[in-house]
Short mmCIF file of C-alpha atoms in Angstrom, two decimals:
data_model
loop_
_atom_site.label_atom_id
_atom_site.label_comp_id
_atom_site.label_asym_id
_atom_site.label_seq_id
_atom_site.Cartn_x
_atom_site.Cartn_y
_atom_site.Cartn_z
CA MET A 6 59.90 136.17 83.53
CA SER A 7 59.65 135.57 87.30
CA LEU A 8 62.64 135.40 89.54
CA THR A 9 61.86 131.84 90.39
CA LYS A 10 62.03 130.87 86.74
CA ILE A 11 65.31 132.70 86.20
CA ALA A 12 66.77 130.98 89.19
CA PHE A 13 65.69 127.60 87.89
CA MET A 14 67.06 128.27 84.46
CA GLY A 15 70.35 129.27 86.03
CA MET A 16 70.59 125.94 87.93
CA LEU A 17 69.85 123.92 84.78
CA LEU A 18 72.67 125.71 82.92
CA PHE A 19 75.08 124.97 85.82
CA VAL A 20 74.22 121.33 86.23
CA GLY A 21 74.61 120.77 82.53
CA GLY A 22 72.32 117.76 82.34
CA ALA A 23 73.65 115.93 85.42
CA SER A 24 70.87 113.92 87.10
CA LEU A 25 70.94 115.68 90.53
CA MET A 26 67.61 116.35 92.38
CA VAL A 27 67.54 119.30 94.70
CA ARG A 28 64.91 121.24 96.55
CA ALA A 29 63.18 124.24 94.91
CA ASP A 30 64.79 126.62 97.43
CA ALA A 31 68.18 125.24 96.61
CA LEU A 32 67.49 125.99 92.92
CA ALA A 33 66.58 129.50 93.73
CA GLN A 34 69.78 129.88 95.79
CA GLU A 35 71.89 128.41 93.15
CA GLY A 36 70.47 130.85 90.53
CA ALA A 37 71.19 133.81 92.82
CA LEU A 38 74.73 132.56 93.29
CA THR A 39 75.42 132.45 89.59
CA PRO A 40 76.30 135.76 88.15
CA GLU A 41 75.54 136.90 84.59
CA SER A 42 78.19 135.82 81.99
CA SER A 43 79.25 139.47 81.56
CA ALA A 44 79.85 139.97 85.35
CA GLU A 45 83.26 141.44 86.24
CA LYS A 46 85.47 140.08 88.93
CA GLN A 47 84.91 141.97 92.16
CA SER A 48 87.74 143.60 94.02
CA PHE A 49 87.16 143.99 97.68
CA SER A 50 89.40 146.10 99.90
CA ASP A 51 92.31 144.48 101.71
CA ASP A 52 90.65 145.35 105.03
CA ALA A 53 87.48 143.49 103.88
CA TRP A 54 89.45 140.36 103.16
CA ARG A 55 91.26 140.64 106.51
CA ARG A 56 87.98 140.96 108.39
CA ALA A 57 86.52 137.92 106.54
CA TYR A 58 89.49 135.63 107.23
CA ALA A 59 89.64 136.88 110.84
CA GLU A 60 86.02 135.85 111.28
CA GLN A 61 86.73 132.46 109.67
CA HIS A 62 89.71 131.89 111.96
CA ASP A 63 87.79 132.74 115.12
CA VAL A 64 84.84 130.58 114.23
CA MET A 65 87.09 127.62 113.18
CA LEU A 66 89.02 127.76 116.53
CA VAL A 67 85.71 127.45 118.40
CA ARG A 68 84.58 124.54 116.17
CA LEU A 69 87.84 122.66 116.43
CA ASN A 70 87.58 122.98 120.28
CA GLY A 71 91.25 122.26 120.74
CA LEU A 72 91.61 119.63 117.95
CA SER A 73 94.03 120.00 115.15
CA PRO A 74 92.71 120.40 111.59
CA ALA A 75 92.92 117.42 109.21
CA GLY A 76 94.20 119.95 106.62
CA PHE A 77 93.57 123.04 104.66
CA LYS A 78 92.01 123.76 101.31
CA ALA A 79 92.07 126.18 98.43
CA GLY A 80 88.95 127.20 96.50
CA LEU A 81 88.03 129.35 93.53
CA THR A 82 91.19 128.23 91.73
CA SER A 83 89.63 128.29 88.27
CA SER A 84 88.50 131.25 86.06
CA ALA A 85 84.95 129.74 85.95
CA GLY A 86 84.88 129.55 89.82
CA GLN A 87 86.12 133.11 90.26
CA LYS A 88 83.74 134.42 87.69
CA ARG A 89 80.81 132.65 89.27
CA PHE A 90 81.37 134.16 92.64
CA ASN A 91 82.73 137.54 91.34
CA SER A 92 86.15 137.10 92.90
CA ASP A 93 89.60 138.30 91.70
CA ARG A 94 91.49 135.67 93.73
CA PRO A 95 91.32 132.18 95.12
CA VAL A 96 90.04 131.68 98.74
CA PHE A 97 91.28 129.34 101.48
CA GLY A 98 89.71 127.39 104.34
CA VAL A 99 90.23 124.78 107.06
CA LEU A 100 89.48 121.12 106.94
CA PRO A 101 88.33 119.99 110.47
CA PRO A 102 89.16 116.41 111.55
CA TYR A 103 85.61 115.26 111.13
CA THR A 104 85.57 116.26 107.38
CA LYS A 105 88.09 113.52 106.46
CA ILE A 106 86.33 110.29 105.49
CA ALA A 107 87.50 106.91 104.32
CA SER A 108 86.79 106.06 100.64
CA GLU A 109 85.12 102.82 101.60
CA LYS A 110 82.53 104.67 103.83
CA PRO A 111 79.46 105.70 101.80
CA VAL A 112 78.71 109.41 101.36
CA GLU A 113 75.07 110.44 102.15
CA LEU A 114 73.82 112.96 99.55
CA SER A 115 71.07 113.93 101.97
CA ASP A 116 73.79 115.23 104.42
CA PHE A 117 74.50 118.10 101.96
CA GLY A 118 72.42 121.18 101.34
CA GLN A 119 73.92 121.47 97.92
CA GLY A 120 76.66 118.94 97.50
CA MET A 121 79.48 119.34 94.93
CA ILE A 122 82.42 117.21 93.90
CA GLU A 123 85.98 118.25 92.99
CA LEU A 124 88.90 116.02 91.92
CA GLU A 125 92.05 117.53 93.34
CA MET A 126 95.67 116.89 94.34
CA ALA A 127 96.43 116.61 98.00
CA PHE A 128 99.90 117.19 99.47
CA ARG A 129 101.67 116.58 102.80
CA LEU A 130 104.80 118.30 104.16
CA LYS A 131 108.05 116.70 105.50
CA GLN A 132 108.10 118.99 108.53
CA THR A 133 106.12 121.49 110.51
CA VAL A 134 105.71 124.83 108.79
CA ASN A 135 104.77 128.00 110.78
CA ASN A 136 106.44 130.62 108.61
CA GLU A 137 105.76 131.59 105.03
CA ILE A 138 107.73 129.79 102.33
CA ALA A 139 109.80 132.13 100.06
CA ASP A 140 109.30 130.54 96.72
CA ILE A 141 108.40 127.35 94.80
CA ALA A 142 111.97 125.94 94.82
CA ASN A 143 111.85 126.00 98.69
CA LEU A 144 108.34 124.62 98.67
CA LYS A 145 109.33 121.53 96.70
CA ALA A 146 112.01 120.67 99.13
CA LEU A 147 109.39 120.48 101.90
CA ILE A 148 106.92 118.23 100.17
CA ALA A 149 106.74 114.57 101.38
CA ASP A 150 104.04 113.04 99.28
CA VAL A 151 101.04 113.70 97.02
CA ALA A 152 97.75 111.86 96.40
CA PRO A 153 94.59 112.13 94.38
CA ALA A 154 91.65 113.44 96.36
CA PHE A 155 87.99 114.24 96.24
CA GLU A 156 86.78 117.38 97.97
CA LEU A 157 83.00 117.50 98.61
CA PRO A 158 82.13 121.03 99.35
CA ASP A 159 78.59 122.15 100.26
CA LEU A 160 77.25 125.30 98.68
CA GLY A 161 74.38 125.04 101.14
CA LEU A 162 76.68 126.40 103.80
CA LEU A 163 76.95 129.80 102.10
CA ARG A 164 74.86 132.49 103.75
CA SER A 165 74.05 135.37 101.36
CA PRO A 166 74.74 135.57 97.68
CA ALA A 167 75.34 139.36 98.19
CA GLU A 168 78.47 138.55 100.16
CA GLY A 169 80.15 136.95 97.16
CA ALA A 170 83.75 135.58 97.71
CA LEU A 171 83.83 137.18 101.16
CA GLY A 172 80.83 135.06 102.13
CA ILE A 173 82.66 131.97 100.94
CA VAL A 174 85.63 132.87 103.19
CA ARG A 175 83.33 133.39 106.14
CA ALA A 176 81.63 130.00 105.32
CA ASN A 177 85.14 128.36 105.51
CA ALA A 178 85.17 127.90 101.74
CA ALA A 179 82.11 125.64 101.99
CA ALA A 180 84.22 122.80 103.45
CA HIS A 181 82.16 119.79 104.20
CA SER A 182 84.20 116.44 103.59
CA PHE A 183 87.03 115.08 101.66
CA VAL A 184 88.60 111.74 100.70
CA VAL A 185 92.21 111.05 99.92
CA GLY A 186 93.64 108.17 97.84
CA GLU A 187 96.87 106.41 98.21
CA ALA A 188 99.83 108.70 98.51
CA LYS A 189 103.06 108.61 96.55
CA ALA A 190 106.35 110.09 97.63
CA LEU A 191 107.22 113.21 95.64
CA GLN A 192 110.75 112.12 95.41
CA SER A 193 109.83 108.85 93.58
CA LEU A 194 107.51 110.80 91.23
CA ALA A 195 110.16 113.46 90.47
CA SER A 196 112.70 110.92 89.62
CA THR A 197 110.81 109.88 86.56
CA LYS A 198 111.78 111.30 83.14
CA SER A 199 110.35 114.61 82.29
CA PHE A 200 108.34 114.89 85.49
CA ASP A 201 105.89 117.81 85.52
CA ILE A 202 103.13 117.92 88.20
CA ASP A 203 100.92 119.99 85.95
CA THR A 204 100.75 117.52 83.04
CA PHE A 205 98.94 114.47 84.48
CA ALA A 206 95.84 113.38 82.70
CA VAL A 207 92.74 113.63 84.87
CA LYS A 208 89.46 111.89 84.60
CA LEU A 209 86.21 111.93 86.73
CA SER A 210 83.45 109.55 86.12
CA CYS A 211 80.13 109.08 87.90
CA ASN A 212 77.96 106.02 87.19
CA ASN A 213 80.27 105.10 84.27
CA ASP A 214 79.75 108.47 82.57
CA VAL A 215 82.86 110.65 82.18
CA ILE A 216 81.89 114.06 83.54
CA LEU A 217 85.39 115.63 83.61
CA SER A 218 88.51 115.30 81.43
CA ALA A 219 91.42 117.67 82.18
CA VAL A 220 95.06 117.84 83.06
CA SER A 221 96.38 118.37 86.56
CA GLY A 222 97.58 121.89 85.79
CA ASP A 223 94.04 123.07 85.08
CA ILE A 224 93.95 125.40 87.98
CA LEU A 225 94.93 129.04 87.84
CA GLY A 226 98.77 129.31 88.29
CA GLY A 227 99.31 125.55 88.35
CA GLN A 228 99.74 123.15 91.25
CA TRP A 229 102.93 124.56 92.85
CA GLN A 230 101.75 128.18 92.80
CA ASN A 231 98.41 127.28 94.37
CA LEU A 232 100.05 125.10 97.06
CA LEU A 233 102.46 127.96 97.88
CA ALA A 234 99.63 130.38 98.12
CA LEU A 235 97.60 128.08 100.32
CA ILE A 236 100.45 127.49 102.78
CA ASN A 237 101.45 131.08 102.98
CA ASP A 238 97.83 132.28 103.51
CA ARG A 239 97.19 129.75 106.23
CA VAL A 240 100.44 130.59 108.03
CA ALA A 241 99.56 134.30 107.75
CA GLN A 242 96.24 133.67 109.29
CA GLY A 243 97.94 132.14 112.31
CA TRP A 244 97.67 128.38 111.52
CA VAL A 245 100.60 125.96 111.92
CA ILE A 246 100.78 123.25 109.33
CA TYR A 247 101.86 119.76 110.39
CA PRO A 248 103.23 116.76 108.39
CA ASP A 249 100.16 114.69 109.03
CA GLN A 250 97.80 117.40 107.47
CA TRP A 251 96.53 117.39 103.96
CA LEU A 252 96.80 120.38 101.66
CA LEU A 253 94.12 120.44 98.87
CA THR A 254 95.01 122.78 96.08
CA GLY A 255 91.57 123.23 94.44
CA ALA A 256 89.26 121.70 91.84
CA ILE A 257 91.16 120.57 88.65
CA GLY A 258 89.04 121.72 85.73
CA GLN A 259 85.81 122.61 87.62
CA MET A 260 83.51 121.89 90.55
CA LEU A 261 80.48 119.67 89.59
CA PRO A 262 77.29 118.61 91.28
CA LEU A 263 77.51 115.60 93.52
CA GLN A 264 75.19 112.87 92.51
CA ALA A 265 74.09 109.56 93.89
CA GLY A 266 76.01 106.51 92.65
CA ARG A 267 79.58 105.58 92.31
CA CYS A 268 82.13 108.26 91.40
CA GLU A 269 85.72 107.39 90.35
CA GLY A 270 88.64 109.75 89.91
CA GLU A 271 91.89 109.10 88.18
CA ILE A 272 95.11 111.10 87.93
CA THR A 273 97.32 109.20 85.50
CA GLY A 274 100.72 108.69 86.99
CA LEU A 275 99.52 109.40 90.49
CA GLY A 276 96.65 107.03 91.22
CA SER A 277 92.83 106.71 91.53
CA LEU A 278 90.14 106.74 94.14
CA ALA A 279 86.36 106.11 94.29
CA ILE A 280 83.35 106.85 96.58
CA ASN A 281 79.85 105.59 96.74
CA VAL A 282 77.16 108.23 97.23
CA LEU A 283 73.83 107.22 98.63
CA PRO A 284 70.68 109.23 97.87
#
């Protein structure tokens, strides 16, 4: 079987029947990025991770050109995501101000090399944070509000499949754009009986077809642990986190192909949001 056919079959398995049209070269790239099911998670050296994040930091400072990020993101927060990119840990990135879009503004599928969609939780802090947070108890005291969010990464931004997770770090975790729904104060949510941020029912629908059903804790370690890891990593990399910045904790359930039409996300007890995706 030719390499082109193998790549094409790999893409078909990943899309899982979704009606997403991509170029032939994107299909080949996707097949290359998808490891065999028996692949082991890859452990890079601490120095390799440091170099990758240092490169990300320097590149993003140039791109921001003095502007403050709109937020920060976690990626590879599921077993499937880590397995797919041969990683033994999540990765983190920067959300530049131009990546935040309003939900009423249509998204152009043609703006992506290989667009994806993730339903996530987004958090904001009560105060500026420039030091690592000791634990989840201290973290909770610092959270102002939380909202449902769509993150729309672009796997077309990745450079070489051989780089694996380090390549994702260097490509700023494939950050492209994100949409945040209406926020709710954490204090009001936590006052409800038996509040548990990891037990909200989650549903993602595109063109009236449900493509994801999960619970909010369907990320490795749960919401609080991922948020803590995100903040502490970003601070360790030299970033300061401000109260107006959004912190996205990673795809709930899994990352899925972005497709043209209307996509609606709901996190029961938290809220909903929708976007219109043009071809």
